[in-house]
């Protein structure tokens, strides 16, 4: 069931959506499903050949419309150009998905300041560049747009070994909550999703290099015992971009099978205790009154 599309046919008809990092991984899955639901799409990233290949494949698979545009989200002029090209091509647009990201694992003391910049600039600066450019246009044109940002669950908790990414994602969380209130009066909504582990080439290459794969199986950390399926995250994103979620504003929805809560609960590692051991332990914890 979770591998199937959730919304009814044409649920996104009338939506024109820009998805940054839309050529690969989670962004590609969202693009595909949004096209299936009748939205018009713009996908952006740095690698035009990847975008063009994805666009071609998804047009064939869905018969929907998608425009690939090259853009490094760190550069405001390039972002502004995407907005202009989108308006020129489709007439307007009313949704933005901040999905582009850069990340790698490293002990923080090994990083140069340029390495820190590389990640924070893509994640935070990239997201505020796109959000600002879209928001200015929507306010001026009185368009009730919506922004969805892809965070991570460590945007709430922080995480060792990915400190630049945690800082960038926490910044996007603050941006989401700030503007959800400030721009609510214009009818603009901002929400975010916080995925747990979804096996994509980009994330797995950067965060789970080959030698780590056996020892650090991400599924083992997830209470429901598995990693996510891309259709699951596409379903949630489609709902949050659609008008069905019109009363959801400023929220962050985790989609991680309970992974981050498992790490947070003090006694959650007691799952390793067997039934026999519980029988024995009960003898110690019961009947102390007398
Ligand atoms: C230490 C590194 C490094 C690494 C790069 N640098 N990789 N330092 N460890 N693995 C340093 C470089 O030496 C350089 O510093 C600086 O960072 C900039 O490097 P560039 O290669 O010039 O950067 P750039 O081309 O901008 O590339 C950005 C990138 C790259 C982030 C470094 O990985 C990238 O393009 N990633 C995009 C795809 C991606 O990361 N997808 C995963 C998203 S998954 P010096 O000092 O030498 O100049 C995700 C999921 C999270 O976010 C949650 C999972 C559960
Ligand atoms: P991915 O395929 O590597 O996606 C990252 C995308 O960002 C790529 O398409 C990349 O394209 C683009 N990008 C990177 N730097 C850019 C820049 N400077 N300007 C424009 N685009 C840029 O990885 P993914 O797993 O699908 O990740 C998608 C989103 O989900 C990210 O926000 C990530 O943090 C989030 N997330 C993923 C997971 C997971 O388990 N997969 C978990 C939590 C959160 P180019 O290289 O062509 O620019």
Coordinates of C-alpha atoms and ligand atoms in Angstrom, one line a residue:
X1 CA 0.0 0.0 0.0
X2 CA 2.7 2.5 1.0
X3 CA 4.3 2.0 -2.5
X4 CA 1.2 3.4 -4.2
X5 CA 0.2 7.0 -5.0
X6 CA -2.1 8.4 -2.4
X7 CA -4.0 11.4 -3.9
X8 CA -6.8 11.3 -6.4
X9 CA -6.3 12.0 -10.1
X10 CA -5.6 15.6 -11.0
X11 CA -5.1 16.5 -7.3
X12 CA -2.3 18.9 -8.4
X13 CA -4.0 20.3 -11.5
X14 CA -3.4 24.1 -11.4
X15 CA -0.1 23.8 -9.6
X16 CA 3.1 24.9 -11.2
X17 CA 6.0 23.7 -9.0
X18 CA 9.7 24.5 -9.0
X19 CA 11.7 21.7 -7.3
X20 CA 15.4 22.3 -6.7
X21 CA 17.5 19.2 -7.0
X22 CA 14.6 17.7 -8.9
X23 CA 16.7 15.6 -11.2
X24 CA 17.7 12.9 -8.7
X25 CA 16.7 11.0 -5.6
X26 CA 13.8 12.3 -3.5
X27 CA 13.4 15.4 -5.8
X28 CA 13.0 13.2 -8.8
X29 CA 10.4 11.0 -7.0
X30 CA 8.4 14.1 -6.1
X31 CA 8.7 15.5 -9.6
X32 CA 7.4 12.2 -11.1
X33 CA 4.4 12.0 -8.7
X34 CA 3.5 15.7 -9.0
X35 CA 3.5 15.3 -12.9
X36 CA 1.3 12.2 -12.5
X37 CA -1.2 14.3 -10.5
X38 CA -1.4 17.0 -13.2
X39 CA 1.1 19.6 -12.0
X40 CA 3.4 21.5 -14.3
X41 CA 7.0 21.1 -13.2
X42 CA 10.3 23.0 -13.3
X43 CA 13.4 21.0 -12.1
X44 CA 16.7 22.7 -11.3
X45 CA 20.2 21.7 -10.3
X46 CA 23.8 22.3 -11.4
X47 CA 24.0 19.4 -13.8
X48 CA 22.0 20.1 -16.9
X49 CA 22.6 16.7 -18.5
X50 CA 21.1 14.9 -15.4
X51 CA 18.1 17.2 -15.5
X52 CA 17.5 16.7 -19.2
X53 CA 17.7 12.9 -18.9
X54 CA 15.2 12.9 -16.0
X55 CA 12.9 15.3 -17.8
X56 CA 12.8 13.1 -20.9
X57 CA 12.2 9.9 -18.8
X58 CA 9.4 11.5 -16.8
X59 CA 7.7 13.0 -19.8
X60 CA 7.6 9.5 -21.3
X61 CA 6.4 7.9 -18.1
X62 CA 3.7 10.4 -17.1
X63 CA 2.9 12.4 -20.2
X64 CA 3.2 15.4 -18.0
X65 CA 5.0 18.7 -18.5
X66 CA 8.5 19.4 -17.0
X67 CA 11.0 22.2 -17.8
X68 CA 14.7 21.5 -16.8
X69 CA 16.7 24.6 -15.9
X70 CA 20.3 24.8 -14.7
X71 CA 20.8 26.7 -11.5
X72 CA 23.2 26.8 -8.6
X73 CA 20.9 27.7 -5.7
X74 CA 23.8 29.5 -3.9
X75 CA 23.7 32.3 -6.6
X76 CA 20.7 34.6 -6.2
X77 CA 21.0 35.8 -9.8
X78 CA 20.7 32.2 -11.1
X79 CA 17.7 31.7 -8.8
X80 CA 16.0 34.9 -10.1
X81 CA 16.6 33.7 -13.6
X82 CA 14.8 30.4 -12.9
X83 CA 11.8 32.5 -11.7
X84 CA 11.9 34.6 -14.9
X85 CA 12.2 31.5 -17.1
X86 CA 9.4 29.7 -15.3
X87 CA 7.1 32.7 -15.7
X88 CA 8.1 33.1 -19.4
X89 CA 7.4 29.4 -20.0
X90 CA 4.3 28.7 -17.9
X91 CA 2.9 32.2 -17.2
X92 CA 3.3 31.9 -13.5
X93 CA 4.0 29.4 -10.7
X94 CA 2.5 28.8 -7.2
X95 CA 4.7 26.2 -5.4
X96 CA 8.4 25.8 -4.5
X97 CA 10.1 22.8 -3.1
X98 CA 13.5 23.5 -1.5
X99 CA 15.0 20.1 -1.9
X100 CA 18.6 20.7 -3.1
X101 CA 21.3 19.8 -0.6
X102 CA 24.9 18.9 -0.1
X103 CA 26.3 16.8 2.7
X104 CA 29.1 14.5 3.8
X105 CA 30.2 12.8 7.0
X106 CA 33.3 14.0 8.7
X107 CA 34.7 14.8 12.2
X108 CA 34.1 18.6 12.3
X109 CA 37.6 19.4 13.4
X110 CA 38.8 18.0 10.1
X111 CA 36.8 20.4 8.0
X112 CA 38.1 23.6 6.4
X113 CA 35.8 26.6 6.7
X114 CA 35.3 26.3 3.0
X115 CA 33.9 22.8 3.5
X116 CA 31.5 24.2 6.1
X117 CA 30.5 26.9 3.7
X118 CA 29.9 24.5 0.9
X119 CA 27.2 22.6 2.8
X120 CA 25.6 25.5 4.6
X121 CA 25.5 27.6 1.4
X122 CA 23.7 25.0 -0.5
X123 CA 21.2 24.1 2.2
X124 CA 20.5 27.4 4.0
X125 CA 21.5 30.1 1.5
X126 CA 20.0 28.1 -1.3
X127 CA 16.7 27.7 0.5
X128 CA 16.4 31.3 1.5
X129 CA 17.5 32.5 -2.0
X130 CA 14.7 30.5 -3.6
X131 CA 12.1 31.3 -0.9
X132 CA 12.9 35.0 -1.0
X133 CA 12.7 35.2 -4.8
X134 CA 9.4 33.2 -4.9
X135 CA 7.9 35.1 -2.0
X136 CA 8.7 38.5 -3.5
X137 CA 7.0 37.5 -6.8
X138 CA 3.9 36.0 -5.0
X139 CA 3.4 39.0 -2.7
X140 CA 3.7 41.4 -5.7
X141 CA 1.3 39.4 -7.9
X142 CA -1.0 38.4 -5.0
X143 CA -0.5 34.7 -5.6
X144 CA -1.2 32.3 -2.8
X145 CA 1.9 30.2 -3.1
X146 CA 3.3 27.4 -1.0
X147 CA 6.8 26.4 0.0
X148 CA 7.8 23.0 1.1
X149 CA 11.4 22.4 2.4
X150 CA 13.1 19.0 2.8
X151 CA 14.8 19.0 6.2
X152 CA 16.2 16.1 8.2
X153 CA 15.3 14.9 11.7
X154 CA 18.6 16.1 13.0
X155 CA 17.4 19.6 12.2
X156 CA 15.6 19.3 15.7
X157 CA 18.3 17.3 17.5
X158 CA 21.6 18.2 15.9
X159 CA 24.0 15.4 15.0
X160 CA 27.6 14.7 15.2
X161 CA 29.7 14.2 12.0
X162 CA 27.2 16.2 9.9
X163 CA 27.4 19.5 11.8
X164 CA 27.3 21.8 8.7
X165 CA 24.2 20.0 7.4
X166 CA 22.6 20.1 10.8
X167 CA 23.2 23.9 11.0
X168 CA 21.9 24.5 7.5
X169 CA 18.7 22.4 8.0
X170 CA 18.0 24.0 11.4
X171 CA 18.2 27.4 9.7
X172 CA 15.7 26.3 7.1
X173 CA 13.4 25.1 9.9
X174 CA 13.6 28.6 11.5
X175 CA 12.9 30.2 8.1
X176 CA 9.9 27.9 7.6
X177 CA 8.4 28.8 11.0
X178 CA 9.2 32.5 10.7
X179 CA 7.7 33.1 7.3
X180 CA 4.7 30.8 7.9
X181 CA 3.5 33.4 10.4
X182 CA 4.8 36.5 8.6
X183 CA 3.5 35.6 5.1
X184 CA 0.3 33.9 6.3
X185 CA -1.5 37.2 5.7
X186 CA -0.7 36.9 2.0
X187 CA -2.1 33.4 1.9
X188 CA 1.4 31.9 1.5
X189 CA 2.0 28.7 3.5
X190 CA 5.4 27.2 4.4
X191 CA 5.9 23.7 5.7
X192 CA 8.7 21.1 5.8
X193 CA 9.3 17.4 5.9
X194 CA 12.0 15.6 7.8
X195 CA 12.8 12.3 6.1
X196 CA 14.6 9.4 7.8
X197 CA 16.7 7.1 5.7
X198 CA 15.6 6.9 2.1
X199 CA 18.2 5.0 0.0
X200 CA 19.2 7.4 -2.8
X201 CA 22.5 7.4 -4.7
X202 CA 23.4 10.9 -3.5
X203 CA 22.7 10.3 0.2
X204 CA 24.2 6.8 0.3
X205 CA 27.4 7.9 -1.5
X206 CA 28.0 10.8 0.8
X207 CA 26.7 9.4 4.1
X208 CA 27.1 5.6 3.9
X209 CA 30.2 4.9 1.9
X210 CA 30.7 1.2 0.9
X211 CA 33.0 0.2 3.8
X212 CA 30.3 1.3 6.3
X213 CA 27.3 -0.4 4.8
X214 CA 27.4 -3.7 6.7
X215 CA 28.1 -2.3 10.1
X216 CA 25.8 0.8 9.9
X217 CA 22.6 -0.7 8.3
X218 CA 20.2 2.3 8.6
X219 CA 17.1 0.0 8.7
X220 CA 18.3 -1.4 12.1
X221 CA 17.8 2.0 13.7
X222 CA 14.2 2.3 12.6
X223 CA 11.4 1.0 14.9
X224 CA 9.4 -0.2 11.9
X225 CA 12.5 -2.1 10.7
X226 CA 13.0 -0.7 7.2
X227 CA 14.2 2.3 5.2
X228 CA 11.7 4.5 3.4
X229 CA 10.2 4.0 0.0
X230 CA 10.5 7.0 -2.4
X231 CA 6.7 6.9 -3.1
X232 CA 6.0 7.5 0.6
X233 CA 7.9 10.8 0.7
X234 CA 6.4 11.8 -2.7
X235 CA 2.9 11.1 -1.2
X236 CA 3.6 13.4 1.8
X237 CA 5.1 16.1 -0.3
X238 CA 2.2 16.0 -2.8
X239 CA -0.3 16.4 0.1
X240 CA 1.6 19.3 1.6
X241 CA 1.9 21.1 -1.7
X242 CA -1.8 20.5 -2.5
X243 CA -4.8 22.5 -1.4
X244 CA -5.9 19.5 0.7
X245 CA -3.4 20.7 3.3
X246 CA -4.6 24.3 3.3
X247 CA -4.8 24.5 7.1
X248 CA -1.3 23.2 7.7
X249 CA 1.1 26.0 8.0
X250 CA 4.5 26.3 9.7
X251 CA 4.7 22.6 10.5
X252 CA 7.4 20.0 10.1
X253 CA 6.4 16.4 9.5
X254 CA 8.8 13.6 10.2
X255 CA 8.7 10.6 7.9
X256 CA 11.2 8.2 9.4
X257 CA 9.4 5.2 10.9
X258 CA 10.0 6.6 14.4
X259 CA 13.8 6.7 14.0
X260 CA 14.6 9.9 15.8
X261 CA 12.3 9.2 18.7
X262 CA 14.0 5.8 19.2
X263 CA 17.3 7.6 19.6
X264 CA 15.8 10.1 22.0
X265 CA 13.9 7.8 24.5
X266 CA 16.2 6.9 27.4
X267 CA 15.1 3.3 27.7
X268 CA 14.5 2.5 24.1
X269 CA 17.5 0.2 23.9
X270 CA 15.8 -2.2 26.3
X271 CA 14.3 -3.8 23.1
X272 CA 17.3 -6.2 23.3
X273 CA 15.9 -7.8 26.4
X274 CA 14.2 -11.1 25.7
X275 CA 10.9 -12.3 27.2
X276 CA 12.8 -14.8 29.5
X277 CA 15.0 -11.9 30.8
X278 CA 11.9 -9.8 31.4
X279 CA 10.4 -12.7 33.5
X280 CA 13.5 -12.7 35.6
X281 CA 13.8 -8.9 35.9
X282 CA 10.2 -8.7 37.0
X283 CA 11.1 -10.7 40.1
X284 CA 13.5 -7.9 41.1
X285 CA 11.2 -5.0 40.3
X286 CA 7.9 -6.3 41.8
X287 CA 6.7 -7.0 45.4
X288 CA 9.1 -4.7 47.2
X289 CA 6.4 -3.2 49.5
X290 CA 6.9 -5.7 52.3
Ligands
LIG1 C1 35.7 16.9 3.9 C2 35.2 18.0 2.0 C3 34.5 16.8 1.5 C4 34.5 15.7 2.4 C5 34.3 18.3 0.0 N1 35.0 18.9 1.0 N2 34.0 17.1 0.3 N3 35.8 18.0 3.2 N4 35.1 15.8 3.6 N5 33.9 14.5 2.0 C6 35.6 20.2 1.0 C7 36.6 20.5 -0.1 O1 37.8 20.0 0.2 C8 36.5 22.0 -0.2 O2 37.3 22.6 0.8 C9 35.1 22.3 0.1 O3 34.6 21.2 0.8 C10 34.2 22.6 -1.1 O4 34.4 21.4 -2.0 P1 33.9 21.4 -3.5 O5 34.0 20.0 -4.0 O6 34.4 22.6 -4.2 O7 32.3 21.7 -3.2 P2 31.1 21.7 -4.1 O8 31.4 21.4 -5.5 O9 30.3 22.9 -3.8 O10 30.3 20.4 -3.6 C11 29.4 20.4 -2.6 C12 29.5 19.1 -1.8 C13 29.3 17.8 -2.6 C14 28.5 19.2 -0.6 C15 30.9 19.0 -1.2 O11 29.3 16.7 -1.8 C16 28.0 17.9 -3.4 O12 27.9 18.5 -4.4 N6 26.9 17.2 -2.9 C17 25.6 17.2 -3.6 C18 24.9 15.9 -3.4 C19 24.7 15.5 -1.9 O13 25.5 15.8 -1.1 N7 23.6 14.8 -1.7 C20 23.4 14.2 -0.4 C21 22.2 14.9 0.3 S1 21.7 13.8 1.5 P3 38.8 23.1 0.6 O14 39.2 23.7 1.9 O15 39.6 21.9 0.2 O16 38.7 24.2 -0.5 C22 21.3 14.5 2.9 C23 20.6 13.6 3.8 C24 20.8 13.8 5.2 O17 21.4 15.7 3.1 C25 20.1 12.8 6.2 C26 20.3 11.3 5.9 C27 19.5 10.4 6.8
LIG2 P1 20.5 13.8 -3.9 O1 19.9 12.9 -5.0 O2 22.0 13.9 -3.9 O3 19.8 15.2 -4.1 C1 20.5 16.4 -3.9 C2 20.2 17.3 -5.1 O4 20.6 18.6 -4.8 C3 20.9 16.8 -6.4 O5 19.9 16.8 -7.4 C4 21.9 17.9 -6.7 O6 22.0 18.1 -8.1 C5 21.2 19.1 -6.0 N1 22.2 20.2 -5.6 C6 23.3 20.0 -4.8 N2 24.0 21.2 -4.8 C7 23.3 22.1 -5.5 C8 23.4 23.5 -5.8 N3 24.5 24.1 -5.3 N4 22.5 24.1 -6.5 C9 21.4 23.4 -7.0 N5 21.2 22.1 -6.8 C10 22.1 21.4 -6.0 O7 20.0 13.3 -2.5 P2 18.6 13.0 -1.9 O8 18.7 11.9 -0.9 O9 17.5 12.9 -3.0 O10 18.3 14.3 -1.1 C11 17.2 15.2 -1.4 C12 16.8 16.0 -0.2 O11 16.4 15.1 0.8 C13 18.0 16.8 0.5 O12 17.5 18.0 0.9 C14 18.4 15.9 1.6 O13 19.1 16.6 2.6 C15 17.1 15.4 2.0 N6 17.1 14.2 2.9 C16 17.5 13.0 2.3 C17 17.5 11.8 3.1 C18 17.8 10.5 2.5 O14 17.9 9.5 3.3 N7 18.0 10.3 1.2 C19 17.2 11.9 4.4 C20 16.9 13.2 5.0 C21 16.8 14.3 4.2 P3 23.4 18.7 -8.8 O15 24.5 17.9 -8.2 O16 23.1 18.5 -10.2 O17 23.5 20.1 -8.5

